[in-house]
Structure formats: C-alpha cells, structure tokens
Amino acid sequence: MKLLTHNMLTSKCMKAVVTGYPLTIQARDVKVSEVEFNQDFIARIIPKIDWECLCRAAEQLGHLEDLPKATPENYETDTDFLKKAHHALLEIEIINGDLVCPETSRKFPVTDGIPNMLLNEDEI
C-alpha cells in the first residue's frame, strides 16, 4: 500500500467513529521501489493530499528524510519538492502491517500491500 492510498483511507464508517483519520501505521514490512517520475501527476495530486498526514506517515515508517513540513507556495514548478513528494507518495510501500483507527484502536491488516478495510457486521 502506497502512502498515497493511506492518505485517503479512513475508518469513519464504523459505529461511534467521528473522523477515523488519519489511521496510524504499524508496519512490519516496508519496501521502497523506484517509480517513474511524472511531474504533472504529482503537481495535480498535491492539493488533494493532507500534507501533515503524509509527513506523519513517512515519519512512522522512518522515511521522513528531507520531506518539507509544508508545501511551498509555487510547488507546481519546484521540481526538487515534487520529486520528494513523488518519493513519499509513490515509492514507499507498506507490504505487511496494520492500520489502526485513532478512535477505537481497531486494526485493519495490510497483507501483500493490500489494506483490508472490511468491517464485521457488529461494527457497522
């Protein structure tokens, strides 16, 4: 599961959960693999990203490195920033672990890079 996916997942459909975001990452296996850089895609996706959540997720995985704490004003033309964002969003991948609801501590397993967000009947 890439951090781009993590940035958009929530457990708010569970009973008694108000926001359920961001999910905490408890990773057992993390893989970093090279993905072709597409500057236009990254520039278009940045406004949809919760940047603070992305930085927290990268930090939980030990990959915060030199990711800036905030998006620069003219990020669309800042190639260095876009490459750092690309790395965090698309090249860092959780292979096995758990995503934990911040309100209920319910764990959602990530197996072979696929998050299982299915709920039990009594959780709906």
mmCIF file of C-alpha atoms in Angstrom:
data_model
loop_
_atom_site.group_PDB
_atom_site.id
_atom_site.type_symbol
_atom_site.label_atom_id
_atom_site.label_comp_id
_atom_site.label_asym_id
_atom_site.label_seq_id
_atom_site.Cartn_x
_atom_site.Cartn_y
_atom_site.Cartn_z
ATOM 1 C CA MET A 1 0.000 0.000 0.000
ATOM 2 C CA LYS A 2 1.477 3.293 -1.051
ATOM 3 C CA LEU A 3 1.304 6.358 1.175
ATOM 4 C CA LEU A 4 -0.926 7.998 -1.442
ATOM 5 C CA THR A 5 -3.546 5.344 -0.632
ATOM 6 C CA HIS A 6 -3.010 5.680 3.120
ATOM 7 C CA ASN A 7 -3.593 9.430 2.856
ATOM 8 C CA MET A 8 -7.150 8.824 1.673
ATOM 9 C CA LEU A 9 -8.252 5.969 3.953
ATOM 10 C CA THR A 10 -10.498 6.470 6.970
ATOM 11 C CA SER A 11 -12.465 4.293 9.381
ATOM 12 C CA LYS A 12 -15.334 6.791 9.827
ATOM 13 C CA CYS A 13 -17.943 4.287 8.580
ATOM 14 C CA MET A 14 -17.573 2.349 11.878
ATOM 15 C CA LYS A 15 -20.097 2.752 14.689
ATOM 16 C CA ALA A 16 -19.191 5.542 17.136
ATOM 17 C CA VAL A 17 -16.311 6.823 14.958
ATOM 18 C CA VAL A 18 -16.493 10.525 14.128
ATOM 19 C CA THR A 19 -13.473 11.053 11.856
ATOM 20 C CA GLY A 20 -11.332 7.894 11.957
ATOM 21 C CA TYR A 21 -8.483 9.790 10.325
ATOM 22 C CA PRO A 22 -5.560 9.543 9.984
ATOM 23 C CA LEU A 23 -5.003 5.846 10.515
ATOM 24 C CA THR A 24 -1.819 5.014 12.423
ATOM 25 C CA ILE A 25 0.622 2.749 10.596
ATOM 26 C CA GLN A 26 2.171 -0.262 12.313
ATOM 27 C CA ALA A 27 4.363 -1.656 9.551
ATOM 28 C CA ARG A 28 6.172 -4.981 9.659
ATOM 29 C CA ASP A 29 7.492 -4.887 6.089
ATOM 30 C CA VAL A 30 8.195 -1.738 4.079
ATOM 31 C CA LYS A 31 9.571 -1.668 0.549
ATOM 32 C CA VAL A 32 10.994 1.258 -1.371
ATOM 33 C CA SER A 33 10.921 0.827 -5.119
ATOM 34 C CA GLU A 34 11.625 3.181 -7.968
ATOM 35 C CA VAL A 35 8.585 4.519 -9.819
ATOM 36 C CA GLU A 36 8.817 6.676 -12.940
ATOM 37 C CA PHE A 37 8.531 10.373 -12.024
ATOM 38 C CA ASN A 38 5.530 12.156 -13.563
ATOM 39 C CA GLN A 39 5.788 15.839 -12.630
ATOM 40 C CA ASP A 40 2.312 16.749 -13.923
ATOM 41 C CA PHE A 41 0.586 13.980 -11.942
ATOM 42 C CA ILE A 42 2.348 14.896 -8.688
ATOM 43 C CA ALA A 43 1.625 18.620 -9.177
ATOM 44 C CA ARG A 44 -2.080 17.840 -9.722
ATOM 45 C CA ILE A 45 -2.384 15.446 -6.748
ATOM 46 C CA ILE A 46 -0.688 17.724 -4.156
ATOM 47 C CA PRO A 47 -3.838 19.855 -3.487
ATOM 48 C CA LYS A 48 -5.777 16.664 -2.670
ATOM 49 C CA ILE A 49 -3.178 15.425 -0.154
ATOM 50 C CA ASP A 50 -3.336 16.026 3.584
ATOM 51 C CA TRP A 51 0.324 17.058 3.786
ATOM 52 C CA GLU A 52 0.591 16.845 7.574
ATOM 53 C CA CYS A 53 -0.794 13.293 7.457
ATOM 54 C CA LEU A 54 1.704 12.347 4.726
ATOM 55 C CA CYS A 55 4.624 13.666 6.798
ATOM 56 C CA ARG A 56 3.383 11.764 9.869
ATOM 57 C CA ALA A 57 3.034 8.532 7.852
ATOM 58 C CA ALA A 58 6.515 8.913 6.348
ATOM 59 C CA GLU A 59 7.898 9.529 9.844
ATOM 60 C CA GLN A 60 6.142 6.413 11.227
ATOM 61 C CA LEU A 61 7.923 4.400 8.525
ATOM 62 C CA GLY A 62 11.300 6.048 9.127
ATOM 63 C CA HIS A 63 11.269 7.829 5.758
ATOM 64 C CA LEU A 64 10.625 11.459 6.684
ATOM 65 C CA GLU A 65 14.144 12.391 5.495
ATOM 66 C CA ASP A 66 14.062 15.847 3.923
ATOM 67 C CA LEU A 67 10.324 15.984 3.203
ATOM 68 C CA PRO A 68 9.327 19.593 3.959
ATOM 69 C CA LYS A 69 6.774 20.220 6.739
ATOM 70 C CA ALA A 70 4.553 22.215 4.350
ATOM 71 C CA THR A 71 4.037 22.588 0.626
ATOM 72 C CA PRO A 72 5.887 25.569 -0.872
ATOM 73 C CA GLU A 73 3.844 28.338 -2.493
ATOM 74 C CA ASN A 74 4.907 27.643 -6.083
ATOM 75 C CA TYR A 75 5.197 23.877 -5.710
ATOM 76 C CA GLU A 76 3.957 23.258 -9.290
ATOM 77 C CA THR A 77 7.298 24.457 -10.678
ATOM 78 C CA ASP A 78 9.537 23.273 -7.807
ATOM 79 C CA THR A 79 10.970 20.070 -9.312
ATOM 80 C CA ASP A 80 13.026 19.238 -6.212
ATOM 81 C CA PHE A 81 9.917 19.409 -3.995
ATOM 82 C CA LEU A 82 7.827 17.402 -6.482
ATOM 83 C CA LYS A 83 10.481 14.650 -6.575
ATOM 84 C CA LYS A 84 10.448 14.445 -2.769
ATOM 85 C CA ALA A 85 6.637 14.295 -2.782
ATOM 86 C CA HIS A 86 6.742 11.643 -5.532
ATOM 87 C CA HIS A 87 9.117 9.527 -3.446
ATOM 88 C CA ALA A 88 6.913 9.724 -0.343
ATOM 89 C CA LEU A 89 3.618 9.186 -2.148
ATOM 90 C CA LEU A 90 4.526 6.511 -4.696
ATOM 91 C CA GLU A 91 7.850 4.835 -3.899
ATOM 92 C CA ILE A 92 7.418 3.958 -0.208
ATOM 93 C CA GLU A 93 5.105 0.966 0.169
ATOM 94 C CA ILE A 94 3.757 -0.891 3.191
ATOM 95 C CA ILE A 95 3.845 -4.601 2.374
ATOM 96 C CA ASN A 96 2.638 -6.096 5.672
ATOM 97 C CA GLY A 97 1.360 -4.464 8.838
ATOM 98 C CA ASP A 98 -1.712 -2.852 10.320
ATOM 99 C CA LEU A 99 -3.619 0.406 10.025
ATOM 100 C CA VAL A 100 -5.052 1.428 13.391
ATOM 101 C CA CYS A 101 -8.182 3.537 13.910
ATOM 102 C CA PRO A 102 -7.253 6.555 16.074
ATOM 103 C CA GLU A 103 -10.605 6.462 17.899
ATOM 104 C CA THR A 104 -11.268 2.746 18.510
ATOM 105 C CA SER A 105 -7.783 1.200 18.105
ATOM 106 C CA ARG A 106 -9.351 -1.310 15.699
ATOM 107 C CA LYS A 107 -6.632 -2.814 13.493
ATOM 108 C CA PHE A 108 -7.053 -3.208 9.752
ATOM 109 C CA PRO A 109 -4.494 -5.635 8.298
ATOM 110 C CA VAL A 110 -2.289 -4.845 5.315
ATOM 111 C CA THR A 111 -1.224 -8.067 3.600
ATOM 112 C CA ASP A 112 0.946 -8.187 0.479
ATOM 113 C CA GLY A 113 0.411 -4.441 0.059
ATOM 114 C CA ILE A 114 -3.396 -4.648 0.177
ATOM 115 C CA PRO A 115 -5.285 -2.975 3.055
ATOM 116 C CA ASN A 116 -8.343 -4.909 4.268
ATOM 117 C CA MET A 117 -10.840 -2.310 5.463
ATOM 118 C CA LEU A 118 -13.820 -4.689 5.633
ATOM 119 C CA LEU A 119 -15.884 -4.351 8.789
ATOM 120 C CA ASN A 120 -17.612 -7.009 10.833
ATOM 121 C CA GLU A 121 -21.397 -6.832 10.916
ATOM 122 C CA ASP A 122 -21.433 -5.578 14.504
ATOM 123 C CA GLU A 123 -19.107 -2.655 13.610
ATOM 124 C CA ILE A 124 -21.472 -1.032 11.122
#
